[in-house]
Coordinates of C-alpha atoms in Angstrom, one line a residue:
X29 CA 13.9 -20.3 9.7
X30 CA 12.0 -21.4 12.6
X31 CA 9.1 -18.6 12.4
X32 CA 9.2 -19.3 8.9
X33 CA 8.4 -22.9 9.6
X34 CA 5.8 -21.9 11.9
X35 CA 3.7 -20.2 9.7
X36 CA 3.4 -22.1 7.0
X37 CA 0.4 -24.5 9.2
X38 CA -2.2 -26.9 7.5
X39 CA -4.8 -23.6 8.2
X40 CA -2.6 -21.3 6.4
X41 CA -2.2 -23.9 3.2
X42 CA -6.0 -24.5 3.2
X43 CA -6.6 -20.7 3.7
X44 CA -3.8 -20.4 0.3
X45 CA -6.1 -22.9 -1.2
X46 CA -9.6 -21.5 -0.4
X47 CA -8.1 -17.8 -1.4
X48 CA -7.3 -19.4 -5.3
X49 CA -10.1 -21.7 -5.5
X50 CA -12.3 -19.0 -5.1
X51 CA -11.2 -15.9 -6.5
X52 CA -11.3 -13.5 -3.5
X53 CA -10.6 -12.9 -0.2
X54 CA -14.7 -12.7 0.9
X55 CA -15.7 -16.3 -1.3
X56 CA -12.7 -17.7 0.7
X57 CA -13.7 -16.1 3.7
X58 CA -17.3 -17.5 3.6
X59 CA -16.5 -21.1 3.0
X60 CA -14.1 -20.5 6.0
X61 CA -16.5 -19.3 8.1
X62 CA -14.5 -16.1 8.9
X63 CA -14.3 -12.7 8.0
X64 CA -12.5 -10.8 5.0
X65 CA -10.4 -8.8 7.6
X66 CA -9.3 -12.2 9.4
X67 CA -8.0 -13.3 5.8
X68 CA -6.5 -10.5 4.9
X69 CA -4.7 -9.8 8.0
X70 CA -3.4 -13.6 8.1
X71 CA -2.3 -13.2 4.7
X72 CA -0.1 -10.1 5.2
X73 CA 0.9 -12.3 8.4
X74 CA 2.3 -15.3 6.0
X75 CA 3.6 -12.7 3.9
X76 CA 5.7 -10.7 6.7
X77 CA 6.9 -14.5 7.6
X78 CA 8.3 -15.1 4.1
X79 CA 9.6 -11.8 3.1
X80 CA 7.4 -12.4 -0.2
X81 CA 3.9 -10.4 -1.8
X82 CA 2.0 -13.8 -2.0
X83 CA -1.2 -11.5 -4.0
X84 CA -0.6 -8.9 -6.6
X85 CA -2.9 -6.0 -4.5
X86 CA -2.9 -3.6 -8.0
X87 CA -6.0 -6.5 -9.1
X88 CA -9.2 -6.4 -8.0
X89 CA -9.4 -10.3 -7.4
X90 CA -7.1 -12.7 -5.6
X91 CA -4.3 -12.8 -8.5
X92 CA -1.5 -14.6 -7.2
X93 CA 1.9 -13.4 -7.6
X94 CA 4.7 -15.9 -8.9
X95 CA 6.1 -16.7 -5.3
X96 CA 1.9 -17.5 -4.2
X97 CA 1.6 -19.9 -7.0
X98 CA 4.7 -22.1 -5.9
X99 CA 3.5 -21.8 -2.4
X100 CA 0.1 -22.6 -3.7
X101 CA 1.4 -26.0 -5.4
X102 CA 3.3 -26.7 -3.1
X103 CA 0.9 -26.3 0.0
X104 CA -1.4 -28.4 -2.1
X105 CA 1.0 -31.1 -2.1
X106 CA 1.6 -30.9 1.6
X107 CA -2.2 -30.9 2.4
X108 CA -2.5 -34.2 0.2
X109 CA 0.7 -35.7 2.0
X110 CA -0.8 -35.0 5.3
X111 CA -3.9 -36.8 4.2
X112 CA -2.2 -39.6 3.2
X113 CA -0.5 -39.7 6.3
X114 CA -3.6 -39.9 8.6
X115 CA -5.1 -42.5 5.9
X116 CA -2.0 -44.6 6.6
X117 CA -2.2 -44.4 10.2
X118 CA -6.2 -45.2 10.4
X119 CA -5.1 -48.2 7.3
X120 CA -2.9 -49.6 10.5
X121 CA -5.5 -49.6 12.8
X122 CA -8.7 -51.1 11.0
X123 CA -7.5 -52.5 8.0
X124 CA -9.3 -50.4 5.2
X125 CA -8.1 -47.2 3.3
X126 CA -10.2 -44.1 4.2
X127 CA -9.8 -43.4 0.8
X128 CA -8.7 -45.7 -2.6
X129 CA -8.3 -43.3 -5.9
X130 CA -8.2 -45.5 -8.9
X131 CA -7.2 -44.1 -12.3
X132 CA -8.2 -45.7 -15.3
X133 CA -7.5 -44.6 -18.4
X134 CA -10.5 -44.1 -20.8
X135 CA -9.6 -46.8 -23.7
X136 CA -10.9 -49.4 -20.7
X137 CA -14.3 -50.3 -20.3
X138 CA -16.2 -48.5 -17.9
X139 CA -19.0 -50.9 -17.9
X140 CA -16.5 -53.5 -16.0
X141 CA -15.0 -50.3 -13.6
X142 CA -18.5 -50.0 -12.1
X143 CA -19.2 -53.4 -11.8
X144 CA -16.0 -54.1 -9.9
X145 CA -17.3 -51.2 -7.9
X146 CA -20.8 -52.9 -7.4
X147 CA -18.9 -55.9 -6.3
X148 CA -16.5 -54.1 -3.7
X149 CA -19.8 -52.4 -2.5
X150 CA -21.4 -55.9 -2.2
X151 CA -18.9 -56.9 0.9
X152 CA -21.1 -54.8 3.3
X153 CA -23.8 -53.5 1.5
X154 CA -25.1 -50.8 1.0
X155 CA -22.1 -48.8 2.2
X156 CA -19.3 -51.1 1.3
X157 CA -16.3 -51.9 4.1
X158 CA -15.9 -47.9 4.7
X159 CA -13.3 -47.4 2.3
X160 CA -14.5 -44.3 -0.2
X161 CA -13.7 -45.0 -3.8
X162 CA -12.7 -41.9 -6.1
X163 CA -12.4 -43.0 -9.7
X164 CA -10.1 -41.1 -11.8
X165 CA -10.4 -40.8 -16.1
X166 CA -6.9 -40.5 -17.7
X167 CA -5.4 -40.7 -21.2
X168 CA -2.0 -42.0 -21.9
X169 CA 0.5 -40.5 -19.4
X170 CA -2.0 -39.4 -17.4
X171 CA -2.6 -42.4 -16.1
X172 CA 0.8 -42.9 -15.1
X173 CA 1.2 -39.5 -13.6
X174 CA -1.5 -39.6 -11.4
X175 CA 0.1 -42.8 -9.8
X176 CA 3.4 -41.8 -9.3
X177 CA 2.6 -38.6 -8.2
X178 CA 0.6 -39.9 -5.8
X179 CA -3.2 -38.5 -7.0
X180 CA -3.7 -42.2 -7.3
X181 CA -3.2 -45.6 -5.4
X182 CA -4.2 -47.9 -8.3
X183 CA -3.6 -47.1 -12.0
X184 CA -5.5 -49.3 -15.1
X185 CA -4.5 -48.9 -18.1
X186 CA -0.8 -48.1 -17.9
X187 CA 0.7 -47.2 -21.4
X188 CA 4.5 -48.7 -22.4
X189 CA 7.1 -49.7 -20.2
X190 CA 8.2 -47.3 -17.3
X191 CA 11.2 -47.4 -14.4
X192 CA 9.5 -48.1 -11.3
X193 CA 10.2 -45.6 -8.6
X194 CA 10.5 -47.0 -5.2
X195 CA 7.3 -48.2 -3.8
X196 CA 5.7 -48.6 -7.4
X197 CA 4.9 -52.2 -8.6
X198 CA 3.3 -53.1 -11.9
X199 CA 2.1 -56.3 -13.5
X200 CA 0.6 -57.0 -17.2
X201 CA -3.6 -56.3 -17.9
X202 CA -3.1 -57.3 -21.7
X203 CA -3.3 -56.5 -25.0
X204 CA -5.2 -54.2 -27.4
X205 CA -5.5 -54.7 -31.2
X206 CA -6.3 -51.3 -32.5
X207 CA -8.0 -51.0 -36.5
X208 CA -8.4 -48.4 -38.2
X209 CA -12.2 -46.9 -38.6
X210 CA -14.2 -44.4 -40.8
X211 CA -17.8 -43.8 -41.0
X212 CA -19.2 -45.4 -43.9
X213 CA -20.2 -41.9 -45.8
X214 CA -15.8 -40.6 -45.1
X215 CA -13.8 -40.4 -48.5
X216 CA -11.7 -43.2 -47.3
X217 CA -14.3 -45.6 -46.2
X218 CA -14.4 -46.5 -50.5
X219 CA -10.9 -46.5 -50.8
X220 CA -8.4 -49.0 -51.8
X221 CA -7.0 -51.3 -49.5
X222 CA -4.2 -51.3 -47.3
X223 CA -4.6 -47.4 -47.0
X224 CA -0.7 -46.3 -47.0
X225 CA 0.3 -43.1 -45.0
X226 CA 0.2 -41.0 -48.1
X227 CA -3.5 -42.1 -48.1
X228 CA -4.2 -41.3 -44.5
X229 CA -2.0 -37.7 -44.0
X230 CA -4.5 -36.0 -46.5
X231 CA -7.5 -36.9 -44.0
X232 CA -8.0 -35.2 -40.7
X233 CA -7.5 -37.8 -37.9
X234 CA -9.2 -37.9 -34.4
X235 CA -7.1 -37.9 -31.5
X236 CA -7.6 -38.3 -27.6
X237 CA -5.6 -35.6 -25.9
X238 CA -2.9 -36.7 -23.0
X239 CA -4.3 -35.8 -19.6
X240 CA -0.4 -35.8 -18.1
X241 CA 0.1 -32.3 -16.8
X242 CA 3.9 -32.4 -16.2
X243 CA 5.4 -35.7 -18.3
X244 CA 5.8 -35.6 -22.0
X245 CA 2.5 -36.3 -23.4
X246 CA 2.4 -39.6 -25.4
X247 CA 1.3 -38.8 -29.2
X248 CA 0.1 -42.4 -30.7
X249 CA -0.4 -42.4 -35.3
X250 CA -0.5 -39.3 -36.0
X251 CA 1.6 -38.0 -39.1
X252 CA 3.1 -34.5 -39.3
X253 CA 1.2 -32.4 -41.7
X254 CA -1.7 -34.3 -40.8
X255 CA -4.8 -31.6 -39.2
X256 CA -6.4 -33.4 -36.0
X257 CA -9.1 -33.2 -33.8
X258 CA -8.4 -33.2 -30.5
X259 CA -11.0 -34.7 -28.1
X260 CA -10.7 -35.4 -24.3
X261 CA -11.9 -39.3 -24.1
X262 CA -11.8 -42.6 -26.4
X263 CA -15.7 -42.4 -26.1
X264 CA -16.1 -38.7 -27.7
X265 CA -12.9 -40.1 -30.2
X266 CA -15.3 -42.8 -31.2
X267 CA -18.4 -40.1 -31.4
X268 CA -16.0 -37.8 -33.9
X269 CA -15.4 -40.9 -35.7
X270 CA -19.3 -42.1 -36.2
X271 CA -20.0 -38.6 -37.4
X272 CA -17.7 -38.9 -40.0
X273 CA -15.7 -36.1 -38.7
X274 CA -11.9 -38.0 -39.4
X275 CA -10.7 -41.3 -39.1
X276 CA -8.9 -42.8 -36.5
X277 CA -7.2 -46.2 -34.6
X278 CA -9.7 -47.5 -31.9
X279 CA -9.4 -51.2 -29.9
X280 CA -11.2 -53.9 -31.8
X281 CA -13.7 -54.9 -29.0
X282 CA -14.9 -51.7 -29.0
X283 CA -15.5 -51.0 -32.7
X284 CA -17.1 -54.1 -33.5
X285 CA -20.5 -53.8 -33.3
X286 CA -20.6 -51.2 -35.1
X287 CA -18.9 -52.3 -37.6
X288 CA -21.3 -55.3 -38.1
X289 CA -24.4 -52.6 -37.8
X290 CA -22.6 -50.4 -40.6
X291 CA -22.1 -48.0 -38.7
X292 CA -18.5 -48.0 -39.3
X293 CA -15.9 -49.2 -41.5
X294 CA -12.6 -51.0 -40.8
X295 CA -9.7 -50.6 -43.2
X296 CA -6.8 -52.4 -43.2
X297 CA -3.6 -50.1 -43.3
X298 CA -0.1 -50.1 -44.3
X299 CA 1.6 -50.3 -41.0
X300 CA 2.7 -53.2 -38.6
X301 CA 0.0 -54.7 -36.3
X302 CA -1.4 -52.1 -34.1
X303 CA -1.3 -54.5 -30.7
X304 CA -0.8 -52.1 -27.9
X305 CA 0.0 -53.3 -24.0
X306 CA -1.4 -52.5 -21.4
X307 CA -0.5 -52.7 -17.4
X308 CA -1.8 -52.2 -14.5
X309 CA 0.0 -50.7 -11.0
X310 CA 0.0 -49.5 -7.5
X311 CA 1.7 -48.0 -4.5
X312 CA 3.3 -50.3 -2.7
X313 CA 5.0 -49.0 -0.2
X314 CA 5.0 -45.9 2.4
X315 CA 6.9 -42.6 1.8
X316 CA 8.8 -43.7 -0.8
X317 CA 10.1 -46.4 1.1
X318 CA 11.0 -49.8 -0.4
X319 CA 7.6 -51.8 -2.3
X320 CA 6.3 -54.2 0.9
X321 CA 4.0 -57.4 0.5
X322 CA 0.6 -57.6 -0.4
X323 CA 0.3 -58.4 3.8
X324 CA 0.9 -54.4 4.5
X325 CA -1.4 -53.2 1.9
X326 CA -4.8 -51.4 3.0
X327 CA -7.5 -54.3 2.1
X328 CA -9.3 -52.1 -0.1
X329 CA -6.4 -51.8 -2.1
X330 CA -5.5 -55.9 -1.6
X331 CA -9.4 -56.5 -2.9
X332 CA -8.8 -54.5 -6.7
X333 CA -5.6 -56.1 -7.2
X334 CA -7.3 -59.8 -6.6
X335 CA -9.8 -59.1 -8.8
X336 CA -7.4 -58.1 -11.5
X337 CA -5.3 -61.2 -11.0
X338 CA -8.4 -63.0 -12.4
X339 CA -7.9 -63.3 -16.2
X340 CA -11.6 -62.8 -16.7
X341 CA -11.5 -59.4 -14.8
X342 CA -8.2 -58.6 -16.9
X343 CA -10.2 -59.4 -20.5
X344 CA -13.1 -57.7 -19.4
X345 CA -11.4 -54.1 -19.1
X346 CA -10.0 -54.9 -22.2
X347 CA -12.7 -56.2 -24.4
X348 CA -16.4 -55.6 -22.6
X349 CA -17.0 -51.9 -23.9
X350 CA -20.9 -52.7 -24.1
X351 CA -23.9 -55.6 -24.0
X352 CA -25.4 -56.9 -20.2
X353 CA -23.3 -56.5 -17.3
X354 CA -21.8 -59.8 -15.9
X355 CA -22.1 -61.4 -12.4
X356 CA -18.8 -63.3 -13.4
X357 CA -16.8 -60.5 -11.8
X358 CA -18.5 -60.6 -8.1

């Protein structure tokens, strides 16, 4: 069990990694800075260790075998522990995160996102206080996942109610009131008002895919028999939408002014009010321990969740989806 142990080292994981990422044994080998032979001998090395084939040799390229691709997820996971664990430590000793990743999920308004980030830049220009900021676009679940699986320290935009695992807290960002839109030259666009489902199934509707890889995916008004286009963001969903390609439910604030330019059409529908909420959450605590106080949080991470205890900040990523930028969020 030991040698087993003993092999499986940061270098061999990132060597796994490199070897996928890649393709082949020379790519991987290059970015290493190594040889083929050295990979390939290390390999067969990790392989003895295990007692498993880690690379199906009848293929030309690097093809995995089953027992490399759990190592290979797994490994990954390790790697991103370990980083975590030397962002923690250097978070003790100077205050700031080596690293904040932020996911926000793509019905909130990316014009406020990058503001806030001008603003956390602002506190030592033109660097900011050291802390790297990796912004993350997710739909749905997705935006959950990446937080509780840890690809994520700060989630916006949190769909529905959820159990909080230990060391997950999560507070209110608001409310959404979602219409119904068409393009002006779509069948429906002349149709009778409130459009009932009968109406609506015989029209294709536009849909933003989940980005969650291993929860259920979250389906929002679609009706079965209904064909759907499935697009990757609520910005190419409203696209579809102006191009008269389907119909489709988007937030209010974000519909509006095209609405008034005539660019689109709202239509009231046969269904109770379309108000969806919204939260916002983050890690709290360390290893899955017990949630701390704000007082052990990196300051990075301390800084975004002031700004979003400002109702303004909170309305903004709701409702500011275009017009000037504000200097109300600095």
């Amino acid at each position: 069990m030991s040698e087993r142990r003993n092999v499986l080292t940061p270098e061999a994981l990132a060597m796994m990694d490199a070897i996928a990422r890649t393709g082949s044994f020379a790519a991987a080998a290059r970015e290493l800075g190594k040889v083929p032979s050295a990979l390939t001998y290390s390999v067969r090395q990790l392989e003895e260790a295990l007692d498993v084939l880690l690379f199906d040799r009848r293929s030309r390229q690097a093809r995995l075998t089953a027992a490399g691709e759990e190592l290979l997820h797994e490994g990954r996971r390790l790697l991103q522990e370990m980083d975590a664990v030397a962002n923690r430590v250097r978070r003790v000793a100077s205050g700031w995160e080596t690293q904040l990743s932020i996911a926000v999920d793509s019905i909130l308004s990316t014009l406020t996102v990058f503001e806030l980030c001008e603003a956390f830049y602002a506190l030592n220009p033109p660097h900011g206080p050291g802390t790297r900021l990796r912004l993350r676009s997710e739909v749905l679940a997705g935006t959950w996942e990446a937080l509780v699986n840890g690809q994520a320290d700060l989630a916006l935009g949190v769909s529905g109610e959820h159990s909080l695992p230990p060391g997950i807290k999560m507070e209110p960002l608001g409310d959404l009131h979602m219409v119904y839109v068409v393009a002006p030259h779509h069948p429906l666009a002349q149709a009778p008002e409130p459009l009932s489902e009968a109406d609506l199934v015989r029209h294709r509707a536009i849909a933003v895919a989940d980005s969650a890889q291993r929860l259920a995916p979250i389906t929002v008004n679609l009706l079965p028999g209904q064909d759907v286009l499935t697009v990757p963001s609520v910005g190419s969903k409203l696209e579809a939408v102006l191009r008269g390609l389907g119909g489709g439910f988007l937030p209010d604030s974000l519909v509006d002014e095209h609405v008034q330019a005539g660019r689109l059409v709202r239509k009231e529908v046969r269904r109770a009010s379309q108000r969806v909420r919204l939260w916002y959450a983050w890690r709290a605590g360390g290893n899955g321990g017990p949630a701390r106080g704000r007082e052990r949080l990196g300051l990075a991470l301390q800084w975004w969740l002031e700004q979003l205890e400002r109702p303004a900040t909170r309305t903004a990523l709701l409702q500011r989806h275009g017009g000037l930028p504000s200097r109300s969020l600095a």
